[in-house]
Short mmCIF file of C-alpha atoms (C1' of nucleotides) in Angstrom, two decimals:
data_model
loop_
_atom_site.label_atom_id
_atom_site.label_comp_id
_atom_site.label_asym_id
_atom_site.label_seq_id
_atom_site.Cartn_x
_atom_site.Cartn_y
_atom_site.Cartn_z
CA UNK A 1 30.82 -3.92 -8.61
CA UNK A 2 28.97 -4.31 -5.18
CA UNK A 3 27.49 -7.41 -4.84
CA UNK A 4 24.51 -6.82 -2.82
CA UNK A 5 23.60 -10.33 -1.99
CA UNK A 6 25.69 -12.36 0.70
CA UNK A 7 24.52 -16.19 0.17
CA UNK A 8 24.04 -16.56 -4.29
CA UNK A 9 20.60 -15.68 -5.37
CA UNK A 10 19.36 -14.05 -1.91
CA UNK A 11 17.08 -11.59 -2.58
CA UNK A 12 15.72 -8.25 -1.06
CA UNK A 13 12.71 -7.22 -0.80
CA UNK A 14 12.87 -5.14 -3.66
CA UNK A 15 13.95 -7.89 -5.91
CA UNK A 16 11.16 -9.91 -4.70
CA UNK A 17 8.67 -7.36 -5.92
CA UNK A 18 10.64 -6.79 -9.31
CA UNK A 19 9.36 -10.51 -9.49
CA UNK A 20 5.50 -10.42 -8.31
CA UNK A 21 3.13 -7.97 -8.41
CA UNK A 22 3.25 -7.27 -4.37
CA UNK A 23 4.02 -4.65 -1.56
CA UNK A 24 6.41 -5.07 0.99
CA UNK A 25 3.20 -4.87 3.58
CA UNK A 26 2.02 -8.02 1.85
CA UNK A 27 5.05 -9.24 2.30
CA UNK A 28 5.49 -8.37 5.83
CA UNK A 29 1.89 -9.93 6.21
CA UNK A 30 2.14 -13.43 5.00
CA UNK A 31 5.02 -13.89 7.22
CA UNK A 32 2.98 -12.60 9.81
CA UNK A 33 0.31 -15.37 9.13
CA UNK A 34 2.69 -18.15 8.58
CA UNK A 35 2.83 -18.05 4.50
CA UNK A 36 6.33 -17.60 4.13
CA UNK A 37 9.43 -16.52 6.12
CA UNK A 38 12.98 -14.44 4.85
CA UNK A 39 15.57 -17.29 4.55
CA UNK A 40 17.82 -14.66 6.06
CA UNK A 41 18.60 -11.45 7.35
CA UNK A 42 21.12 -8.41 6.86
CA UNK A 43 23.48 -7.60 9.53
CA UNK A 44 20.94 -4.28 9.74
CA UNK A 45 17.94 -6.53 9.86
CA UNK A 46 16.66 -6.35 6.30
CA UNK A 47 15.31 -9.20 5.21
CA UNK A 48 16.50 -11.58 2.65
CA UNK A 49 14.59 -14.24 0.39
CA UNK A 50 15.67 -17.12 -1.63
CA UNK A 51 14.15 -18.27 -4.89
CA UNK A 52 12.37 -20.88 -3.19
CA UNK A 53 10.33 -18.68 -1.28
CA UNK A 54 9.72 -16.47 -4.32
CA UNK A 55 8.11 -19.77 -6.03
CA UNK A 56 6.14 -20.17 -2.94
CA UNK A 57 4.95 -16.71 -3.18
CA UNK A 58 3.45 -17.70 -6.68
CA UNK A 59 1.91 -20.93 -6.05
CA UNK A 60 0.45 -18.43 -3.37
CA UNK A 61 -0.66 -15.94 -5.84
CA UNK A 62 -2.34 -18.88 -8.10
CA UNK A 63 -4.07 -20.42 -5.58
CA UNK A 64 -5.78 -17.03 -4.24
CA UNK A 65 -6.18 -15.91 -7.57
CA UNK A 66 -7.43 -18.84 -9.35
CA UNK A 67 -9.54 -20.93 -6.85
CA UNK A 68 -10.55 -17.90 -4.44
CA UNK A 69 -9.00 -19.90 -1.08
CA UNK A 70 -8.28 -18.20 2.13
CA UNK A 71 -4.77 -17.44 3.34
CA UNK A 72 -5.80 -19.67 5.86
CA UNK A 73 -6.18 -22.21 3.65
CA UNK A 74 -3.34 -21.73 1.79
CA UNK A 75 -1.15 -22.23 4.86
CA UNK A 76 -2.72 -25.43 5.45
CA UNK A 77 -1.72 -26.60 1.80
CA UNK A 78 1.85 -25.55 2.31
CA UNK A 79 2.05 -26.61 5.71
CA UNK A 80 1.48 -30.37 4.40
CA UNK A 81 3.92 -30.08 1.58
CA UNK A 82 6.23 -28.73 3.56
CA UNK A 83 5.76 -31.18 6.87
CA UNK A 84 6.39 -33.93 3.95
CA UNK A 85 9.56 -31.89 2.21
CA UNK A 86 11.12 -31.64 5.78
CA UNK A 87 10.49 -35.17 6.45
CA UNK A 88 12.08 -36.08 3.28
CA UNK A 89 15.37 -33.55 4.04
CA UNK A 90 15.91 -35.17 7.48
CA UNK A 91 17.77 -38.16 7.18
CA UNK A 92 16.45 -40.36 9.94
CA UNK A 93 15.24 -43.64 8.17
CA UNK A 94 14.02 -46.08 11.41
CA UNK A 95 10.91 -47.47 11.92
CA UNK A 96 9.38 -44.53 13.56
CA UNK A 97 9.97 -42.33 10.93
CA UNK A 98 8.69 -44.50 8.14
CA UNK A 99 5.35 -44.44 9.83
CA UNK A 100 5.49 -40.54 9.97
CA UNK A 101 6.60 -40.25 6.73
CA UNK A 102 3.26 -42.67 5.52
CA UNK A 103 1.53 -40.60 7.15
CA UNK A 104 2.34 -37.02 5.89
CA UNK A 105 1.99 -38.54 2.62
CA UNK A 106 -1.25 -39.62 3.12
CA UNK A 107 -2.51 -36.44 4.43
CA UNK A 108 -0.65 -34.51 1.29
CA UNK A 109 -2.19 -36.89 -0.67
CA UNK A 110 -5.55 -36.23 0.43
CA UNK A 111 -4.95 -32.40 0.05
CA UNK A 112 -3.88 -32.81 -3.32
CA UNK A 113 -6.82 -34.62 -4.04
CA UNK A 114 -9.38 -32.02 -2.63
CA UNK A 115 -7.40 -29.49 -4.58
CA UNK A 116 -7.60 -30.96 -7.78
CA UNK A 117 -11.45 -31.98 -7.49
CA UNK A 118 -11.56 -28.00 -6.52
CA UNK A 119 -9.80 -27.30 -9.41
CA UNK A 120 -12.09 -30.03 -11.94
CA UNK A 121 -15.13 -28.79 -10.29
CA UNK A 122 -14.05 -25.03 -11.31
CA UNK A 123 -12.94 -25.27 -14.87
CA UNK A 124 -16.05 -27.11 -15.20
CA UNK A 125 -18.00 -23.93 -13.96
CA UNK A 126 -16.52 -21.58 -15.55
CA UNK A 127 -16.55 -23.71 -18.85
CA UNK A 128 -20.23 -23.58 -18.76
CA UNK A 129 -20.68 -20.39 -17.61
CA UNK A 130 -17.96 -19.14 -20.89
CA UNK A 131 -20.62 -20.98 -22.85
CA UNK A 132 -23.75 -19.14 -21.95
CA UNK A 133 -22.02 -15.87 -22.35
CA UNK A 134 -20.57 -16.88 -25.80
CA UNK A 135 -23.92 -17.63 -26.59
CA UNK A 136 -25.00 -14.36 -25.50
CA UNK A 137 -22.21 -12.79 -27.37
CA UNK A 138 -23.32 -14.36 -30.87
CA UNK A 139 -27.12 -12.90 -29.94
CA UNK A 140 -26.20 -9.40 -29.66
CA UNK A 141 -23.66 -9.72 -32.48
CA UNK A 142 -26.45 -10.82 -35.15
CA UNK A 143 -29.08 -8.38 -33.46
CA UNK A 144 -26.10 -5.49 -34.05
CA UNK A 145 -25.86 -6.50 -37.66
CA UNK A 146 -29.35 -7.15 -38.15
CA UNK A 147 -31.28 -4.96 -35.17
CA UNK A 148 -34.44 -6.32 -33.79
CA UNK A 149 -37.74 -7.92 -34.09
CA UNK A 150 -40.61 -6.76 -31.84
CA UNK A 151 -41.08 -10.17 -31.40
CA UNK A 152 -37.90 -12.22 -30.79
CA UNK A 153 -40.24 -15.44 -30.49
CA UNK A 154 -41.02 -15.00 -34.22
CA UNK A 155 -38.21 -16.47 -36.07
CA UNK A 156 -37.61 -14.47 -38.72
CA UNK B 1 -55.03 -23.27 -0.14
CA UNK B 2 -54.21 -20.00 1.28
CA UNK B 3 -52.07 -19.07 -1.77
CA UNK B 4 -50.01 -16.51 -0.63
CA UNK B 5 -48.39 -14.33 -4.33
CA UNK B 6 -50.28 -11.60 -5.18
CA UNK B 7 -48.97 -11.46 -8.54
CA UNK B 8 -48.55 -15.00 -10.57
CA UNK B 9 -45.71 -15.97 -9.20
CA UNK B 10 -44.17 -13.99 -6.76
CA UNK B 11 -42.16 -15.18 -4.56
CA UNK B 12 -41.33 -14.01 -0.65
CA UNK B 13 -37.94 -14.01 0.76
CA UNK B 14 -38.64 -17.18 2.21
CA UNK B 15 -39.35 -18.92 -1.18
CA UNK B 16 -36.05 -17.49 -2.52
CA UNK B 17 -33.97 -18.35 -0.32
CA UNK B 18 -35.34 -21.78 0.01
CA UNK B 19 -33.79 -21.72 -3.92
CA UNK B 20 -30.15 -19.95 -3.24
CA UNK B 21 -27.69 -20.50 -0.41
CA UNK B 22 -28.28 -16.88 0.59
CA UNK B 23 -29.37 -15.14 3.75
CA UNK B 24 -31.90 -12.53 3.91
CA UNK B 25 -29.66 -9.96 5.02
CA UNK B 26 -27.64 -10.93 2.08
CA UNK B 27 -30.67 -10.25 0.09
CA UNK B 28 -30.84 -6.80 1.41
CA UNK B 29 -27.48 -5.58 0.75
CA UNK B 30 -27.59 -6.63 -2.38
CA UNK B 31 -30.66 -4.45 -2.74
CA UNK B 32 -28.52 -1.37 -0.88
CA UNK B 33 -25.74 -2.04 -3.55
CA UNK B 34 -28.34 -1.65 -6.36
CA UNK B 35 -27.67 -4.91 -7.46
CA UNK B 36 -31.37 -6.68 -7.64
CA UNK B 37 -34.69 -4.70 -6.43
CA UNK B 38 -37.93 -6.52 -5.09
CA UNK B 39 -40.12 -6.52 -8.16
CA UNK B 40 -42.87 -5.34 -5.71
CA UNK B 41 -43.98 -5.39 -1.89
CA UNK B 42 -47.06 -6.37 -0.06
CA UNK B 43 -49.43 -3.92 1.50
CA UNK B 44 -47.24 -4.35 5.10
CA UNK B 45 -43.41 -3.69 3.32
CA UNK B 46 -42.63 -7.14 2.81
CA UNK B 47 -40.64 -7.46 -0.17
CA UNK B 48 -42.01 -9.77 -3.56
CA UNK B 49 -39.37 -11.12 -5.65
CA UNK B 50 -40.12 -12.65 -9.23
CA UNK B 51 -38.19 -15.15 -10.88
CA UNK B 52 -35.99 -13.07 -13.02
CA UNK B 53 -34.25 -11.60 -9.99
CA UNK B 54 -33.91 -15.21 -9.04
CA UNK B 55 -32.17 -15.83 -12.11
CA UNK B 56 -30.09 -12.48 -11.58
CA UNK B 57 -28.84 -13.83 -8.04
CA UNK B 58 -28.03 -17.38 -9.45
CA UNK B 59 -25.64 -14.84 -12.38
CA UNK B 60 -24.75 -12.93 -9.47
CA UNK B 61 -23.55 -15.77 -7.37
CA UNK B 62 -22.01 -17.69 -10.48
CA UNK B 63 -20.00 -14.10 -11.22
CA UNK B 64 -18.64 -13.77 -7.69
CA UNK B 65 -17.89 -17.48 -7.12
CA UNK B 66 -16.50 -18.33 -10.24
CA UNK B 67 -14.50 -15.27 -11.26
CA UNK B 68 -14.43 -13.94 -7.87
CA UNK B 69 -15.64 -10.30 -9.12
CA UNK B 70 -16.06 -7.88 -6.76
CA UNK B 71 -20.45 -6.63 -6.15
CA UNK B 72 -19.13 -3.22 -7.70
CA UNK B 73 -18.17 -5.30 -10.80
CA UNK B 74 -20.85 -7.22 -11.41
CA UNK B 75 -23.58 -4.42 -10.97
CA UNK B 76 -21.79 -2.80 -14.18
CA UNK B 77 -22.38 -6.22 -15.70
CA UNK B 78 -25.99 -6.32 -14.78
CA UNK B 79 -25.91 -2.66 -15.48
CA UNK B 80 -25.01 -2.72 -19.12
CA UNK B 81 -26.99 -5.79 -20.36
CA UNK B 82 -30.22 -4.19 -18.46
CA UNK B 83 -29.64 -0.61 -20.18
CA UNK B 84 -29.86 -2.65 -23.37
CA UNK B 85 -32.86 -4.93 -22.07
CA UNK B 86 -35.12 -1.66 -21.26
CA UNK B 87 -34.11 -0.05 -24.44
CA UNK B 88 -35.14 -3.20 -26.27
CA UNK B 89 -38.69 -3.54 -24.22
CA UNK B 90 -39.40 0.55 -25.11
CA UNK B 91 -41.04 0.34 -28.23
CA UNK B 92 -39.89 3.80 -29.26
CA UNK B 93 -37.94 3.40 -32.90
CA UNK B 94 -36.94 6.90 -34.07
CA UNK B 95 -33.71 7.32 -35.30
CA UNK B 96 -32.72 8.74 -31.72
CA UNK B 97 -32.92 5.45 -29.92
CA UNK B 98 -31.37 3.65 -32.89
CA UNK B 99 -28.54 5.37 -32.54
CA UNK B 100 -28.84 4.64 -28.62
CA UNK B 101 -29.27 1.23 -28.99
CA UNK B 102 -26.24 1.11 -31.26
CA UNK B 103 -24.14 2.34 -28.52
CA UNK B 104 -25.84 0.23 -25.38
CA UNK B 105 -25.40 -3.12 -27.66
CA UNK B 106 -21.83 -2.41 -28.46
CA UNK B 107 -20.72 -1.29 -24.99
CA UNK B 108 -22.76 -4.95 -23.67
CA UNK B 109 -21.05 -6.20 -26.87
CA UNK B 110 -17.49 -4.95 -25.27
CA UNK B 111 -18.52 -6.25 -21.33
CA UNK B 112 -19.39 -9.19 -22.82
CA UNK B 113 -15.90 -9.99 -24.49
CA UNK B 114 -14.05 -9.01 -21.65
CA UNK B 115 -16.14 -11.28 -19.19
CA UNK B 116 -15.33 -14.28 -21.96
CA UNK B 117 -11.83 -13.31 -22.14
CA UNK B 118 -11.43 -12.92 -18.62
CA UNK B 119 -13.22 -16.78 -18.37
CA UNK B 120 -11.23 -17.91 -21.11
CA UNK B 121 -7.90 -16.67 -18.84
CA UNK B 122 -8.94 -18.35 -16.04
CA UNK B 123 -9.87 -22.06 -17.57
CA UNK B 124 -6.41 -21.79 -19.10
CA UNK B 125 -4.30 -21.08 -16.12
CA UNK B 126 -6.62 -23.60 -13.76
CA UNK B 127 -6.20 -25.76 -16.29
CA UNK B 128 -2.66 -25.27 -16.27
CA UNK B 129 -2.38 -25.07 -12.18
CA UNK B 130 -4.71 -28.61 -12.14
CA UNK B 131 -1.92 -30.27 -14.00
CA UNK B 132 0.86 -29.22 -12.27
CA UNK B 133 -1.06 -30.53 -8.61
CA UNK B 134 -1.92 -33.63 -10.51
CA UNK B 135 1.80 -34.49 -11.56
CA UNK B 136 2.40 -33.48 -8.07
CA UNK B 137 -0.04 -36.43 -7.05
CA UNK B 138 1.07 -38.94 -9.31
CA UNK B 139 4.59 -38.45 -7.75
CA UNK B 140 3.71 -38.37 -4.05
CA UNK B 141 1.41 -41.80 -5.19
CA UNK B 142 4.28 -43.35 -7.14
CA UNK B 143 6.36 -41.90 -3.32
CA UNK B 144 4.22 -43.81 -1.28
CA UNK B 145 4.32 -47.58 -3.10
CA UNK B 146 8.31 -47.41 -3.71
CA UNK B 147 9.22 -45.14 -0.94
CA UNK B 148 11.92 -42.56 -2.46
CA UNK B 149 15.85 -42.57 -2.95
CA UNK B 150 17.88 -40.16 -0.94
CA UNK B 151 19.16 -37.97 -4.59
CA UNK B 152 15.93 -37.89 -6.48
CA UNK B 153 18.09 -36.13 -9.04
CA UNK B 154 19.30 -40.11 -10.13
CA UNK B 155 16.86 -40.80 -12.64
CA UNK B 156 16.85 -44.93 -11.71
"C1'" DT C 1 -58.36 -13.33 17.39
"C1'" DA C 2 -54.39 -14.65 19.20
"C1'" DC C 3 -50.01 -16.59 18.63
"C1'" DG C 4 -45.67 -17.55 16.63
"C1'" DC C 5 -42.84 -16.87 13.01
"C1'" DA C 6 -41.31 -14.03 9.14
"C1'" DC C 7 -40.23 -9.65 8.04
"C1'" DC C 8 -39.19 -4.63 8.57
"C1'" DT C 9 -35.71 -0.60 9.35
"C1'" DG C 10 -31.85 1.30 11.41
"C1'" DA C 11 -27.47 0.85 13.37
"C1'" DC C 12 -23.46 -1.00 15.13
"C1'" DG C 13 -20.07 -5.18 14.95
"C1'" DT C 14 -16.86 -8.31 12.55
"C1'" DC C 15 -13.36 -10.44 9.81
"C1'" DA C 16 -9.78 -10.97 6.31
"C1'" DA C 17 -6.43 -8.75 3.87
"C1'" DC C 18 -4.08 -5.57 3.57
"C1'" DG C 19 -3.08 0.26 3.56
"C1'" DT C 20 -1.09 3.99 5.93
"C1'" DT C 21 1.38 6.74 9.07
"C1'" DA C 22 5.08 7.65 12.53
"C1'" DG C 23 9.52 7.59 13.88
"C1'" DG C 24 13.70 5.59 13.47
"C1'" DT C 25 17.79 2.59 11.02
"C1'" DT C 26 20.36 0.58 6.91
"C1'" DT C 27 22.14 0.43 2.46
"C1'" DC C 28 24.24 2.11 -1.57
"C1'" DG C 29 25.82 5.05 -5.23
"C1'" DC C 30 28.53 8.97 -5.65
"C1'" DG D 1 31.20 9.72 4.36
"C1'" DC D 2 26.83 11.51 3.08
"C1'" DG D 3 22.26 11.94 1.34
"C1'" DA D 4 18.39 9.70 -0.78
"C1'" DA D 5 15.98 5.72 -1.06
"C1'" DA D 6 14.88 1.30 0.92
"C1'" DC D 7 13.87 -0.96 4.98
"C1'" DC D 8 12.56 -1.71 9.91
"C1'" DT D 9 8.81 -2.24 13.88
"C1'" DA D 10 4.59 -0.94 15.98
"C1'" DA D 11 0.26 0.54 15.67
"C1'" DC D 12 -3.90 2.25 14.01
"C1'" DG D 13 -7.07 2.80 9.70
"C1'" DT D 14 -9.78 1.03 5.74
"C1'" DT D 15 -12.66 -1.62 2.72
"C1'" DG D 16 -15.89 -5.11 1.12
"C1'" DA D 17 -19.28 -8.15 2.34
"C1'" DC D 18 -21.89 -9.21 5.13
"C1'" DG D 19 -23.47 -10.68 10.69
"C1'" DT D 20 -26.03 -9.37 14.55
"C1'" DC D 21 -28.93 -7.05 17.62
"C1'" DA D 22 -32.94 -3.94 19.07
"C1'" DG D 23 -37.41 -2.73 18.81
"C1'" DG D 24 -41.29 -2.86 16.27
"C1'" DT D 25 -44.88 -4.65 12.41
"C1'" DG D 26 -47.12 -8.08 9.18
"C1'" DC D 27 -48.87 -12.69 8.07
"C1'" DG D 28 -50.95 -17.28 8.13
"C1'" DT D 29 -53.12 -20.50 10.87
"C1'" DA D 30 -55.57 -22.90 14.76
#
DNA sequence: TACGCACCTGACGTCAACGTTAGGTTTCGC
DNA sequence: GCGAAACCTAACGTTGACGTCAGGTGCGTA
């Protein structure tokens, strides 16, 4: 029984992409941009991920997949969750702080806002645009069944 | 009144892209990706647009936006419902192009349900991704009026 | 009919998001 | 303790979807 992992639940790479449909490049590339970083290393160098990051990776995947945003982008959104999260960690409660922590919130806030109008705006979209084809669909179903008149403006 | 379309209607580059939030060369590469074609051209080489090809952008745009299809993608789209189209507009009705047509409308038929399908996927999981941001929101909102606890694991 | 703007055809440039190759090191099952 | 497979860094290559420039032509209007 070799127990490959040193802290419980790290990860290699390899485990990582058991998870998500990614290559190690990818990997290697949204640490390179700022996306994500190993929470460790081997004594050889070989990096090591925790589950958090592998949750990151999918909130990644979603928002690239789903709503079409940049990396660049993407890095902004986590960058205010995660100024707020690290805010929140740190225990430092004086005045000062309070007013940072207002204002990371605030600026999360907002993010979360544009996201979800993003998100509104697209189901909304799409919803329509499922409709037209759907209408489409039940066209060239009845003109299968029933083939066509020279005239489609004649109604029957 | 210098009225400047040939044919009823026509329209110049300039008049469509006063319509779309495209750029001429845009325009063109479409056209070198065989995705739309200028329905004709004046006696100089300017190209003529009609409105259908309008109408084919807005589809193309909506495709590429919503779904985020690749150009490849969407000229097999276009491709199969305008086999179909030009089948329907020949007149010819032998028992050759029935069985034709039989095949065009079923392959549209099939491109069709796997566009809906592949809408359907995506309103569900943007759907599902809006509410996640929005509890998100309603937390970080709920955060900034009562400020938070040190172990949010305490339920009160 | 002259002028300015729109348009034309190449052709090369760009940018994001990785892919790929080279040349070496680490890890792990046997 | 050894060999195959996984991993490393560094660097250059690729692909899709256009942007941009050069050098010339067409078009509408004053």
């Amino acid at each position: 029984m070799t127990v490959t992992e040193q802290e419980p639940g790290e990860l290699t790479v390899e485990a990582v992409l058991r998870q998500l449909p990614l290559t190690p490049r990818t990997l290697r590339y949204y640490e390179e941009v700022g996306l994500i970083a190993p929470s460790s290393r081997t004594s050889g160098g070989h990096r090591l991920y925790d589950q958090k990051t592998v949750e990151r990776l999918q909130q990644i995947l979603r928002l690239k997949e789903n709503l079409g945003v940049s990396l660049q982008e993407i890095r902004e959104i986590l960058d205010a969750e995660q100024a707020l999260d690290a805010l929140r960690q740190s225990f430092h409660q004086n005045r000062q702080d309070h007013e940072r922590q207002l204002e990371y919130t605030d600026r999360y806030i907002e993010v979360l806002r544009q996201l979800i109008e993003k998100m509104d705006e697209k189901i909304e979209s799409v919803t329509a645009m499922r409709d037209r084809y759907q209408e489409r669909l039940q066209k060239s179903l009845y003109f299968r069944e029933n083939g066509f008149r020279k005239n489609e403006t004649e109604g029957e």
